[in-house]
Amino acid sequence: MSDTLMTIREMCDAFEVTPRTLRFYEARELIFPQRKGQHRLYDRRDRARLTLILRGKRFGFSLEQIRQLLELYEPGGANRTQIAATIEVSRDRLADMERQYAELSIAIDDLRRQISDAEGRLAAETNEQPTG
Amino acid sequence: MSDTLMTIREMCDAFEVTPRTLRFYEARELIFPQRKGQHRLYDRRDRARLTLILRGKRFGFSLEQIRQLLELYEPGGANRTQIAATIEVSRDRLADMERQYAELSIAIDDLRRQISDAEGRLAAETNEQPTG
DNA sequence: GGGCAGGTTGACGTGAACGTAAGCAAGACG
DNA sequence: CGTCTTGCTTACGTTCACGTCAACCTGCCC
């Protein structure tokens, strides 16, 4: 059930991307759908990777950074040096995300305060008599 | 002290941007430095706005979205309708950021787990005798 | 008064991440 | 048999956020 193969159209509908996008990600070696003849078929693994890709994009990572991160999620037959390198860059990304998390917390508080200030001004103006 | 005017070069050094970037933001109406003759001079307000701009960019907002947000931080003589509209879009941005915050938390946990898994594999491999 | 550092405008170039369009193949349908 | 849909490849176009470059002004120093 969960390892159902999906066509490109099904993938597009499920993830709200275009075929162009999926082919583009494949060209950049972010996903590796099988082929049935000429047609692409996406399995559970491809869907998991696409989920991570879209998530990474929302955090502002480049496709290349995401590609490196995806290596971490593939316990394939990489050698020690490659695994260590992957861990390296992943730690960097993690640090980025932790920084972003902290800053986002501040920014959210900031924005909430600004919004309620503005709401206050709006309410005040409502009770005043405008001079014009 | 805090309302010192700064030249474009001083701004660039302070914020690690290029002159081109500052002029670009000005063209997009994100900052409004004074002019001394032809030369630009940036005050405390410009610096505050630039801080918010760069922050917004780190969260993946477009310059246009940031421009709208900046209106919220300027209690200038806008009319009720404009203030209300600004609050509207700001609430949308806030919602974006809250979503991002929640998702980021998940992604960080995810990534941490993947990294320690990979570290585990690395350690395991160190203790094994490689077949080759 | 010549030159030069620092700033200005304007036009064009660039890289990332796709969009769009043209043209072909292959299975489904009536 | 034609044509419709779906997907494929190739190639060029687009948007955003700047970078790069040319040409000009402008103090200011020697």
PDB file of C-alpha atoms (C1' of nucleotides) in Angstrom:
ATOM      1  CA  MET A   1       0.000   0.000   0.000  1.00  0.00           C
ATOM      2  CA  SER A   2       2.611   2.443   1.099  1.00  0.00           C
ATOM      3  CA  ASP A   3       5.036   1.256  -1.567  1.00  0.00           C
ATOM      4  CA  THR A   4       2.666   2.022  -4.389  1.00  0.00           C
ATOM      5  CA  LEU A   5       4.336   3.408  -7.445  1.00  0.00           C
ATOM      6  CA  MET A   6       3.015   6.762  -8.587  1.00  0.00           C
ATOM      7  CA  THR A   7       3.064   8.446 -11.960  1.00  0.00           C
ATOM      8  CA  ILE A   8       4.384  11.931 -12.392  1.00  0.00           C
ATOM      9  CA  ARG A   9       0.859  13.320 -12.481  1.00  0.00           C
ATOM     10  CA  GLU A  10      -0.130  11.618  -9.254  1.00  0.00           C
ATOM     11  CA  MET A  11       3.007  13.002  -7.627  1.00  0.00           C
ATOM     12  CA  CYS A  12       2.211  16.488  -8.873  1.00  0.00           C
ATOM     13  CA  ASP A  13      -1.295  16.327  -7.470  1.00  0.00           C
ATOM     14  CA  ALA A  14      -0.116  14.891  -4.168  1.00  0.00           C
ATOM     15  CA  PHE A  15       2.677  17.402  -3.592  1.00  0.00           C
ATOM     16  CA  GLU A  16       1.365  20.390  -5.515  1.00  0.00           C
ATOM     17  CA  VAL A  17       4.321  20.686  -7.817  1.00  0.00           C
ATOM     18  CA  THR A  18       4.543  20.677 -11.604  1.00  0.00           C
ATOM     19  CA  PRO A  19       6.014  17.927 -13.764  1.00  0.00           C
ATOM     20  CA  ARG A  20       8.700  20.380 -14.731  1.00  0.00           C
ATOM     21  CA  THR A  21       9.710  20.682 -11.103  1.00  0.00           C
ATOM     22  CA  LEU A  22       9.993  16.929 -10.602  1.00  0.00           C
ATOM     23  CA  ARG A  23      12.090  16.519 -13.730  1.00  0.00           C
ATOM     24  CA  PHE A  24      14.201  19.438 -12.642  1.00  0.00           C
ATOM     25  CA  TYR A  25      14.864  17.862  -9.249  1.00  0.00           C
ATOM     26  CA  GLU A  26      15.776  14.657 -10.989  1.00  0.00           C
ATOM     27  CA  ALA A  27      18.203  16.483 -13.261  1.00  0.00           C
ATOM     28  CA  ARG A  28      19.772  17.967 -10.149  1.00  0.00           C
ATOM     29  CA  GLU A  29      19.995  14.447  -8.704  1.00  0.00           C
ATOM     30  CA  LEU A  30      17.638  15.000  -5.805  1.00  0.00           C
ATOM     31  CA  ILE A  31      15.274  12.174  -6.714  1.00  0.00           C
ATOM     32  CA  PHE A  32      15.748   9.021  -8.776  1.00  0.00           C
ATOM     33  CA  PRO A  33      12.443   7.625 -10.015  1.00  0.00           C
ATOM     34  CA  GLN A  34      12.499   4.288 -11.803  1.00  0.00           C
ATOM     35  CA  ARG A  35      11.577   4.062 -15.450  1.00  0.00           C
ATOM     36  CA  LYS A  36       8.905   1.898 -16.999  1.00  0.00           C
ATOM     37  CA  GLY A  37      10.007   2.312 -20.567  1.00  0.00           C
ATOM     38  CA  GLN A  38      10.244   6.062 -20.882  1.00  0.00           C
ATOM     39  CA  HIS A  39       7.826   6.842 -18.084  1.00  0.00           C
ATOM     40  CA  ARG A  40       8.902   7.803 -14.581  1.00  0.00           C
ATOM     41  CA  LEU A  41       7.573   5.942 -11.573  1.00  0.00           C
ATOM     42  CA  TYR A  42       7.969   7.260  -8.055  1.00  0.00           C
ATOM     43  CA  ASP A  43       8.116   4.996  -5.004  1.00  0.00           C
ATOM     44  CA  ARG A  44       7.921   5.581  -1.265  1.00  0.00           C
ATOM     45  CA  ARG A  45      11.557   6.595  -1.103  1.00  0.00           C
ATOM     46  CA  ASP A  46      11.092   9.247  -3.778  1.00  0.00           C
ATOM     47  CA  ARG A  47       8.116  10.612  -1.901  1.00  0.00           C
ATOM     48  CA  ALA A  48      10.062  10.766   1.343  1.00  0.00           C
ATOM     49  CA  ARG A  49      12.856  12.617  -0.409  1.00  0.00           C
ATOM     50  CA  LEU A  50      10.446  15.034  -2.051  1.00  0.00           C
ATOM     51  CA  THR A  51       8.931  15.796   1.329  1.00  0.00           C
ATOM     52  CA  LEU A  52      12.366  16.667   2.643  1.00  0.00           C
ATOM     53  CA  ILE A  53      13.167  18.704  -0.461  1.00  0.00           C
ATOM     54  CA  LEU A  54      10.070  20.849  -0.126  1.00  0.00           C
ATOM     55  CA  ARG A  55      10.660  21.246   3.578  1.00  0.00           C
ATOM     56  CA  GLY A  56      14.244  22.325   2.986  1.00  0.00           C
ATOM     57  CA  LYS A  57      13.102  24.819   0.407  1.00  0.00           C
ATOM     58  CA  ARG A  58      10.700  26.379   2.881  1.00  0.00           C
ATOM     59  CA  PHE A  59      13.652  26.997   5.158  1.00  0.00           C
ATOM     60  CA  GLY A  60      15.526  28.764   2.419  1.00  0.00           C
ATOM     61  CA  PHE A  61      18.076  26.093   1.578  1.00  0.00           C
ATOM     62  CA  SER A  62      19.351  25.803  -1.953  1.00  0.00           C
ATOM     63  CA  LEU A  63      18.721  22.634  -3.920  1.00  0.00           C
ATOM     64  CA  GLU A  64      22.414  21.849  -3.668  1.00  0.00           C
ATOM     65  CA  GLN A  65      22.372  22.126   0.120  1.00  0.00           C
ATOM     66  CA  ILE A  66      19.288  19.939   0.194  1.00  0.00           C
ATOM     67  CA  ARG A  67      20.968  17.387  -2.043  1.00  0.00           C
ATOM     68  CA  GLN A  68      23.831  17.131   0.441  1.00  0.00           C
ATOM     69  CA  LEU A  69      21.399  16.745   3.325  1.00  0.00           C
ATOM     70  CA  LEU A  70      19.556  13.968   1.527  1.00  0.00           C
ATOM     71  CA  GLU A  71      22.728  11.910   1.480  1.00  0.00           C
ATOM     72  CA  LEU A  72      22.412  11.736   5.244  1.00  0.00           C
ATOM     73  CA  TYR A  73      19.042  10.079   4.879  1.00  0.00           C
ATOM     74  CA  GLU A  74      20.415   7.390   2.605  1.00  0.00           C
ATOM     75  CA  PRO A  75      22.468   4.840   4.550  1.00  0.00           C
ATOM     76  CA  GLY A  76      23.795   3.591   1.231  1.00  0.00           C
ATOM     77  CA  GLY A  77      27.201   2.077   0.757  1.00  0.00           C
ATOM     78  CA  ALA A  78      29.217   5.209   1.302  1.00  0.00           C
ATOM     79  CA  ASN A  79      32.699   4.994   2.727  1.00  0.00           C
ATOM     80  CA  ARG A  80      33.814   6.421   6.068  1.00  0.00           C
ATOM     81  CA  THR A  81      35.174   9.612   4.586  1.00  0.00           C
ATOM     82  CA  GLN A  82      31.953  10.319   2.724  1.00  0.00           C
ATOM     83  CA  ILE A  83      29.797   9.609   5.755  1.00  0.00           C
ATOM     84  CA  ALA A  84      31.953  11.859   7.899  1.00  0.00           C
ATOM     85  CA  ALA A  85      31.755  14.625   5.312  1.00  0.00           C
ATOM     86  CA  THR A  86      27.996  14.284   5.111  1.00  0.00           C
ATOM     87  CA  ILE A  87      27.778  14.547   8.883  1.00  0.00           C
ATOM     88  CA  GLU A  88      29.935  17.655   8.735  1.00  0.00           C
ATOM     89  CA  VAL A  89      27.716  19.569   6.339  1.00  0.00           C
ATOM     90  CA  SER A  90      24.613  18.311   8.113  1.00  0.00           C
ATOM     91  CA  ARG A  91      25.873  19.738  11.385  1.00  0.00           C
ATOM     92  CA  ASP A  92      26.319  23.064   9.606  1.00  0.00           C
ATOM     93  CA  ARG A  93      22.763  22.934   8.297  1.00  0.00           C
ATOM     94  CA  LEU A  94      21.525  21.997  11.725  1.00  0.00           C
ATOM     95  CA  ALA A  95      23.311  24.988  13.198  1.00  0.00           C
ATOM     96  CA  ASP A  96      21.711  27.189  10.530  1.00  0.00           C
ATOM     97  CA  MET A  97      18.322  25.878  11.445  1.00  0.00           C
ATOM     98  CA  GLU A  98      18.886  26.342  15.161  1.00  0.00           C
ATOM     99  CA  ARG A  99      19.951  29.942  14.573  1.00  0.00           C
ATOM    100  CA  GLN A 100      16.917  30.450  12.388  1.00  0.00           C
ATOM    101  CA  TYR A 101      14.710  28.944  15.061  1.00  0.00           C
ATOM    102  CA  ALA A 102      15.982  31.310  17.733  1.00  0.00           C
ATOM    103  CA  GLU A 103      15.755  34.342  15.486  1.00  0.00           C
ATOM    104  CA  LEU A 104      12.307  33.362  14.331  1.00  0.00           C
ATOM    105  CA  SER A 105      11.123  33.287  17.917  1.00  0.00           C
ATOM    106  CA  ILE A 106      12.310  36.856  18.404  1.00  0.00           C
ATOM    107  CA  ALA A 107      10.838  38.010  15.125  1.00  0.00           C
ATOM    108  CA  ILE A 108       7.473  36.484  15.942  1.00  0.00           C
ATOM    109  CA  ASP A 109       7.356  38.231  19.316  1.00  0.00           C
ATOM    110  CA  ASP A 110       8.369  41.467  17.625  1.00  0.00           C
ATOM    111  CA  LEU A 111       5.715  41.198  14.992  1.00  0.00           C
ATOM    112  CA  ARG A 112       3.008  40.272  17.480  1.00  0.00           C
ATOM    113  CA  ARG A 113       3.845  43.385  19.480  1.00  0.00           C
ATOM    114  CA  GLN A 114       3.809  45.585  16.383  1.00  0.00           C
ATOM    115  CA  ILE A 115       0.472  44.201  15.324  1.00  0.00           C
ATOM    116  CA  SER A 116      -1.158  44.843  18.681  1.00  0.00           C
ATOM    117  CA  ASP A 117       0.341  48.351  18.721  1.00  0.00           C
ATOM    118  CA  ALA A 118      -1.197  48.987  15.338  1.00  0.00           C
ATOM    119  CA  GLU A 119      -4.481  47.532  16.501  1.00  0.00           C
ATOM    120  CA  GLY A 120      -4.306  49.895  19.450  1.00  0.00           C
ATOM    121  CA  ARG A 121      -3.799  52.887  17.178  1.00  0.00           C
ATOM    122  CA  LEU A 122      -6.684  51.731  15.085  1.00  0.00           C
ATOM    123  CA  ALA A 123      -8.981  51.433  18.087  1.00  0.00           C
ATOM    124  CA  ALA A 124      -7.879  54.815  19.447  1.00  0.00           C
ATOM    125  CA  GLU A 125      -8.575  56.491  16.148  1.00  0.00           C
ATOM    126  CA  THR A 126     -11.992  54.919  16.062  1.00  0.00           C
ATOM    127  CA  ASN A 127     -12.939  56.636  19.338  1.00  0.00           C
ATOM    128  CA  GLU A 128     -11.479  60.015  18.397  1.00  0.00           C
ATOM    129  CA  GLN A 129     -13.182  62.551  16.230  1.00  0.00           C
ATOM    130  CA  PRO A 130     -11.088  62.814  13.055  1.00  0.00           C
ATOM    131  CA  THR A 131     -10.113  66.450  12.462  1.00  0.00           C
ATOM    132  CA  GLY A 132     -10.994  66.300   8.755  1.00  0.00           C
TER     133      GLY A 132
ATOM    134  CA  MET B   1      25.222  58.944  19.378  1.00  0.00           C
ATOM    135  CA  SER B   2      22.544  56.551  18.223  1.00  0.00           C
ATOM    136  CA  ASP B   3      21.258  59.026  15.643  1.00  0.00           C
ATOM    137  CA  THR B   4      24.587  59.353  13.909  1.00  0.00           C
ATOM    138  CA  LEU B   5      24.304  59.597  10.164  1.00  0.00           C
ATOM    139  CA  MET B   6      26.240  57.006   8.250  1.00  0.00           C
ATOM    140  CA  THR B   7      27.603  56.974   4.720  1.00  0.00           C
ATOM    141  CA  ILE B   8      26.825  54.168   2.350  1.00  0.00           C
ATOM    142  CA  ARG B   9      30.226  52.632   2.968  1.00  0.00           C
ATOM    143  CA  GLU B  10      29.792  52.641   6.713  1.00  0.00           C
ATOM    144  CA  MET B  11      26.412  50.986   6.271  1.00  0.00           C
ATOM    145  CA  CYS B  12      27.901  48.351   4.008  1.00  0.00           C
ATOM    146  CA  ASP B  13      30.600  47.540   6.531  1.00  0.00           C
ATOM    147  CA  ALA B  14      28.152  47.498   9.428  1.00  0.00           C
ATOM    148  CA  PHE B  15      25.571  45.260   7.757  1.00  0.00           C
ATOM    149  CA  GLU B  16      27.753  43.307   5.359  1.00  0.00           C
ATOM    150  CA  VAL B  17      25.902  44.341   2.259  1.00  0.00           C
ATOM    151  CA  THR B  18      27.108  46.026  -0.914  1.00  0.00           C
ATOM    152  CA  PRO B  19      26.343  49.587  -2.028  1.00  0.00           C
ATOM    153  CA  ARG B  20      24.416  48.067  -4.888  1.00  0.00           C
ATOM    154  CA  THR B  21      22.163  46.294  -2.419  1.00  0.00           C
ATOM    155  CA  LEU B  22      21.392  49.462  -0.472  1.00  0.00           C
ATOM    156  CA  ARG B  23      20.583  51.395  -3.639  1.00  0.00           C
ATOM    157  CA  PHE B  24      18.462  48.493  -4.790  1.00  0.00           C
ATOM    158  CA  TYR B  25      16.453  48.488  -1.568  1.00  0.00           C
ATOM    159  CA  GLU B  26      15.992  52.206  -1.938  1.00  0.00           C
ATOM    160  CA  ALA B  27      14.735  51.787  -5.494  1.00  0.00           C
ATOM    161  CA  ARG B  28      12.233  49.257  -4.155  1.00  0.00           C
ATOM    162  CA  GLU B  29      11.211  51.801  -1.506  1.00  0.00           C
ATOM    163  CA  LEU B  30      12.366  49.804   1.494  1.00  0.00           C
ATOM    164  CA  ILE B  31      14.665  52.511   2.853  1.00  0.00           C
ATOM    165  CA  PHE B  32      14.738  56.280   2.394  1.00  0.00           C
ATOM    166  CA  PRO B  33      18.135  57.763   3.201  1.00  0.00           C
ATOM    167  CA  GLN B  34      18.468  61.534   3.205  1.00  0.00           C
ATOM    168  CA  ARG B  35      20.637  63.247   0.654  1.00  0.00           C
ATOM    169  CA  LYS B  36      23.509  65.578   1.340  1.00  0.00           C
ATOM    170  CA  GLY B  37      23.873  66.902  -2.176  1.00  0.00           C
ATOM    171  CA  GLN B  38      24.091  63.740  -4.175  1.00  0.00           C
ATOM    172  CA  HIS B  39      25.360  61.540  -1.365  1.00  0.00           C
ATOM    173  CA  ARG B  40      23.157  59.263   0.694  1.00  0.00           C
ATOM    174  CA  LEU B  41      23.075  59.472   4.461  1.00  0.00           C
ATOM    175  CA  TYR B  42      21.513  56.781   6.620  1.00  0.00           C
ATOM    176  CA  ASP B  43      20.045  57.483  10.057  1.00  0.00           C
ATOM    177  CA  ARG B  44      18.897  55.315  12.923  1.00  0.00           C
ATOM    178  CA  ARG B  45      15.562  54.690  11.277  1.00  0.00           C
ATOM    179  CA  ASP B  46      17.200  53.447   8.091  1.00  0.00           C
ATOM    180  CA  ARG B  47      19.353  51.119  10.115  1.00  0.00           C
ATOM    181  CA  ALA B  48      16.356  49.743  11.989  1.00  0.00           C
ATOM    182  CA  ARG B  49      14.580  49.156   8.712  1.00  0.00           C
ATOM    183  CA  LEU B  50      17.611  47.464   7.205  1.00  0.00           C
ATOM    184  CA  THR B  51      17.811  45.152  10.196  1.00  0.00           C
ATOM    185  CA  LEU B  52      14.213  44.125   9.605  1.00  0.00           C
ATOM    186  CA  ILE B  53      14.804  43.735   5.885  1.00  0.00           C
ATOM    187  CA  LEU B  54      17.721  41.376   6.366  1.00  0.00           C
ATOM    188  CA  ARG B  55      15.818  39.459   9.006  1.00  0.00           C
ATOM    189  CA  GLY B  56      12.830  39.095   6.719  1.00  0.00           C
ATOM    190  CA  LYS B  57      15.053  37.867   3.956  1.00  0.00           C
ATOM    191  CA  ARG B  58      16.481  35.165   6.179  1.00  0.00           C
ATOM    192  CA  PHE B  59      12.956  33.880   6.663  1.00  0.00           C
ATOM    193  CA  GLY B  60      12.434  33.711   2.942  1.00  0.00           C
ATOM    194  CA  PHE B  61      10.140  36.695   2.470  1.00  0.00           C
ATOM    195  CA  SER B  62      10.285  38.625  -0.764  1.00  0.00           C
ATOM    196  CA  LEU B  63      11.307  42.254  -0.746  1.00  0.00           C
ATOM    197  CA  GLU B  64       7.753  43.212  -1.565  1.00  0.00           C
ATOM    198  CA  GLN B  65       6.389  41.288   1.410  1.00  0.00           C
ATOM    199  CA  ILE B  66       9.006  42.908   3.600  1.00  0.00           C
ATOM    200  CA  ARG B  67       8.084  46.337   2.261  1.00  0.00           C
ATOM    201  CA  GLN B  68       4.509  45.756   3.332  1.00  0.00           C
ATOM    202  CA  LEU B  69       5.621  44.605   6.762  1.00  0.00           C
ATOM    203  CA  LEU B  70       7.763  47.698   7.208  1.00  0.00           C
ATOM    204  CA  GLU B  71       4.678  49.860   6.905  1.00  0.00           C
ATOM    205  CA  LEU B  72       3.538  48.329  10.152  1.00  0.00           C
ATOM    206  CA  TYR B  73       6.643  49.657  11.851  1.00  0.00           C
ATOM    207  CA  GLU B  74       5.994  53.203  10.671  1.00  0.00           C
ATOM    208  CA  PRO B  75       3.137  54.830  12.590  1.00  0.00           C
ATOM    209  CA  GLY B  76       3.049  57.499   9.920  1.00  0.00           C
ATOM    210  CA  GLY B  77      -0.053  59.373   8.937  1.00  0.00           C
ATOM    211  CA  ALA B  78      -1.828  56.523   7.242  1.00  0.00           C
ATOM    212  CA  ASN B  79      -5.590  56.392   7.187  1.00  0.00           C
ATOM    213  CA  ARG B  80      -7.738  53.757   8.862  1.00  0.00           C
ATOM    214  CA  THR B  81      -8.154  51.690   5.736  1.00  0.00           C
ATOM    215  CA  GLN B  82      -4.429  51.576   5.117  1.00  0.00           C
ATOM    216  CA  ILE B  83      -3.642  50.673   8.713  1.00  0.00           C
ATOM    217  CA  ALA B  84      -6.241  47.939   8.667  1.00  0.00           C
ATOM    218  CA  ALA B  85      -4.860  46.575   5.410  1.00  0.00           C
ATOM    219  CA  THR B  86      -1.342  46.610   6.811  1.00  0.00           C
ATOM    220  CA  ILE B  87      -2.532  44.704   9.853  1.00  0.00           C
ATOM    221  CA  GLU B  88      -4.194  42.187   7.557  1.00  0.00           C
ATOM    222  CA  VAL B  89      -1.077  41.315   5.591  1.00  0.00           C
ATOM    223  CA  SER B  90       0.985  41.369   8.758  1.00  0.00           C
ATOM    224  CA  ARG B  91      -1.259  38.777  10.335  1.00  0.00           C
ATOM    225  CA  ASP B  92      -0.722  36.635   7.252  1.00  0.00           C
ATOM    226  CA  ARG B  93       3.053  37.000   7.576  1.00  0.00           C
ATOM    227  CA  LEU B  94       2.803  36.199  11.264  1.00  0.00           C
ATOM    228  CA  ALA B  95       0.870  33.048  10.473  1.00  0.00           C
ATOM    229  CA  ASP B  96       3.549  32.096   7.931  1.00  0.00           C
ATOM    230  CA  MET B  97       6.208  32.547  10.545  1.00  0.00           C
ATOM    231  CA  GLU B  98       4.334  30.547  13.147  1.00  0.00           C
ATOM    232  CA  ARG B  99       3.886  27.695  10.698  1.00  0.00           C
ATOM    233  CA  GLN B 100       7.539  27.908   9.819  1.00  0.00           C
ATOM    234  CA  TYR B 101       8.447  27.881  13.496  1.00  0.00           C
ATOM    235  CA  ALA B 102       6.489  24.716  14.185  1.00  0.00           C
ATOM    236  CA  GLU B 103       7.812  22.960  11.114  1.00  0.00           C
ATOM    237  CA  LEU B 104      11.340  24.031  11.892  1.00  0.00           C
ATOM    238  CA  SER B 105      11.088  22.427  15.285  1.00  0.00           C
ATOM    239  CA  ILE B 106      10.155  19.123  13.677  1.00  0.00           C
ATOM    240  CA  ALA B 107      12.841  19.395  11.054  1.00  0.00           C
ATOM    241  CA  ILE B 108      15.492  20.088  13.675  1.00  0.00           C
ATOM    242  CA  ASP B 109      14.500  17.049  15.696  1.00  0.00           C
ATOM    243  CA  ASP B 110      14.493  14.985  12.517  1.00  0.00           C
ATOM    244  CA  LEU B 111      17.903  16.154  11.480  1.00  0.00           C
ATOM    245  CA  ARG B 112      19.378  15.623  14.940  1.00  0.00           C
ATOM    246  CA  ARG B 113      18.145  12.041  14.882  1.00  0.00           C
ATOM    247  CA  GLN B 114      19.562  11.435  11.420  1.00  0.00           C
ATOM    248  CA  ILE B 115      22.907  12.842  12.438  1.00  0.00           C
ATOM    249  CA  SER B 116      23.219  10.641  15.497  1.00  0.00           C
ATOM    250  CA  ASP B 117      22.150   7.626  13.430  1.00  0.00           C
ATOM    251  CA  ALA B 118      24.889   8.415  10.964  1.00  0.00           C
ATOM    252  CA  GLU B 119      27.348   8.904  13.797  1.00  0.00           C
ATOM    253  CA  GLY B 120      26.316   5.507  15.092  1.00  0.00           C
ATOM    254  CA  ARG B 121      26.966   3.898  11.725  1.00  0.00           C
ATOM    255  CA  LEU B 122      30.318   5.578  11.617  1.00  0.00           C
ATOM    256  CA  ALA B 123      31.268   4.296  15.056  1.00  0.00           C
ATOM    257  CA  ALA B 124      30.034   0.804  14.258  1.00  0.00           C
ATOM    258  CA  GLU B 125      32.067   0.686  11.088  1.00  0.00           C
ATOM    259  CA  THR B 126      35.141   1.757  13.016  1.00  0.00           C
ATOM    260  CA  ASN B 127      34.870  -1.297  15.254  1.00  0.00           C
ATOM    261  CA  GLU B 128      34.130  -3.755  12.469  1.00  0.00           C
ATOM    262  CA  GLN B 129      36.688  -5.327  10.232  1.00  0.00           C
ATOM    263  CA  PRO B 130      35.920  -4.040   6.742  1.00  0.00           C
ATOM    264  CA  THR B 131      35.593  -6.975   4.356  1.00  0.00           C
ATOM    265  CA  GLY B 132      37.672  -5.329   1.665  1.00  0.00           C
TER     266      GLY B 132
ATOM    267  C1'  DG C   1      44.747  72.431 -12.174  1.00  0.00           C
ATOM    268  C1'  DG C   2      45.489  67.633 -12.416  1.00  0.00           C
ATOM    269  C1'  DG C   3      44.328  63.601 -10.504  1.00  0.00           C
ATOM    270  C1'  DC C   4      42.085  60.487  -7.636  1.00  0.00           C
ATOM    271  C1'  DA C   5      39.075  58.406  -4.116  1.00  0.00           C
ATOM    272  C1'  DG C   6      34.346  57.944  -3.227  1.00  0.00           C
ATOM    273  C1'  DG C   7      29.861  58.276  -4.669  1.00  0.00           C
ATOM    274  C1'  DT C   8      26.067  58.504  -8.399  1.00  0.00           C
ATOM    275  C1'  DT C   9      23.028  56.922 -12.270  1.00  0.00           C
ATOM    276  C1'  DG C  10      21.846  53.753 -15.967  1.00  0.00           C
ATOM    277  C1'  DA C  11      22.167  49.755 -18.542  1.00  0.00           C
ATOM    278  C1'  DC C  12      23.133  45.260 -18.975  1.00  0.00           C
ATOM    279  C1'  DG C  13      24.706  40.534 -17.004  1.00  0.00           C
ATOM    280  C1'  DT C  14      24.028  36.541 -13.803  1.00  0.00           C
ATOM    281  C1'  DG C  15      22.528  32.395 -11.107  1.00  0.00           C
ATOM    282  C1'  DA C  16      18.845  29.858  -9.044  1.00  0.00           C
ATOM    283  C1'  DA C  17      14.579  27.783  -9.775  1.00  0.00           C
ATOM    284  C1'  DC C  18      11.615  27.002 -12.382  1.00  0.00           C
ATOM    285  C1'  DG C  19       7.827  28.236 -16.663  1.00  0.00           C
ATOM    286  C1'  DT C  20       6.649  27.795 -21.442  1.00  0.00           C
ATOM    287  C1'  DA C  21       6.578  26.157 -25.882  1.00  0.00           C
ATOM    288  C1'  DA C  22       7.726  22.954 -29.686  1.00  0.00           C
ATOM    289  C1'  DG C  23       7.946  18.514 -31.275  1.00  0.00           C
ATOM    290  C1'  DC C  24       7.903  13.429 -30.803  1.00  0.00           C
ATOM    291  C1'  DA C  25       6.371   8.655 -28.977  1.00  0.00           C
ATOM    292  C1'  DA C  26       3.084   5.515 -27.226  1.00  0.00           C
ATOM    293  C1'  DG C  27      -1.054   3.657 -25.347  1.00  0.00           C
ATOM    294  C1'  DA C  28      -6.450   4.290 -25.129  1.00  0.00           C
ATOM    295  C1'  DC C  29     -10.650   4.948 -27.547  1.00  0.00           C
ATOM    296  C1'  DG C  30     -14.272   5.086 -30.884  1.00  0.00           C
TER     297       DG C  30
ATOM    298  C1'  DC D   1      -7.536   4.752 -38.919  1.00  0.00           C
ATOM    299  C1'  DG D   2      -7.256   9.185 -36.684  1.00  0.00           C
ATOM    300  C1'  DT D   3      -6.821  11.847 -32.616  1.00  0.00           C
ATOM    301  C1'  DC D   4      -6.525  12.481 -27.554  1.00  0.00           C
ATOM    302  C1'  DT D   5      -4.150  12.240 -23.593  1.00  0.00           C
ATOM    303  C1'  DT D   6      -0.047  11.626 -21.062  1.00  0.00           C
ATOM    304  C1'  DG D   7       4.538  11.905 -20.830  1.00  0.00           C
ATOM    305  C1'  DC D   8       9.249  12.665 -22.836  1.00  0.00           C
ATOM    306  C1'  DT D   9      13.232  15.778 -24.295  1.00  0.00           C
ATOM    307  C1'  DT D  10      15.337  20.094 -25.749  1.00  0.00           C
ATOM    308  C1'  DA D  11      15.658  24.745 -25.671  1.00  0.00           C
ATOM    309  C1'  DC D  12      14.638  29.200 -24.738  1.00  0.00           C
ATOM    310  C1'  DG D  13      12.066  32.674 -21.544  1.00  0.00           C
ATOM    311  C1'  DT D  14      11.183  34.654 -16.879  1.00  0.00           C
ATOM    312  C1'  DT D  15      11.491  36.494 -12.125  1.00  0.00           C
ATOM    313  C1'  DC D  16      14.057  37.886  -8.157  1.00  0.00           C
ATOM    314  C1'  DA D  17      17.869  39.824  -6.122  1.00  0.00           C
ATOM    315  C1'  DC D  18      21.395  41.489  -6.860  1.00  0.00           C
ATOM    316  C1'  DG D  19      26.605  41.974  -9.605  1.00  0.00           C
ATOM    317  C1'  DT D  20      29.286  44.387 -13.030  1.00  0.00           C
ATOM    318  C1'  DC D  21      30.615  47.985 -15.819  1.00  0.00           C
ATOM    319  C1'  DA D  22      30.793  52.477 -18.019  1.00  0.00           C
ATOM    320  C1'  DA D  23      30.530  57.230 -17.607  1.00  0.00           C
ATOM    321  C1'  DC D  24      29.922  61.154 -14.807  1.00  0.00           C
ATOM    322  C1'  DC D  25      30.158  64.416 -10.741  1.00  0.00           C
ATOM    323  C1'  DT D  26      32.597  66.310  -6.745  1.00  0.00           C
ATOM    324  C1'  DG D  27      35.185  67.629  -3.215  1.00  0.00           C
ATOM    325  C1'  DC D  28      39.983  67.849  -1.827  1.00  0.00           C
ATOM    326  C1'  DC D  29      44.926  67.437  -1.652  1.00  0.00           C
ATOM    327  C1'  DC D  30      49.332  68.641  -3.436  1.00  0.00           C
TER     328       DC D  30
END
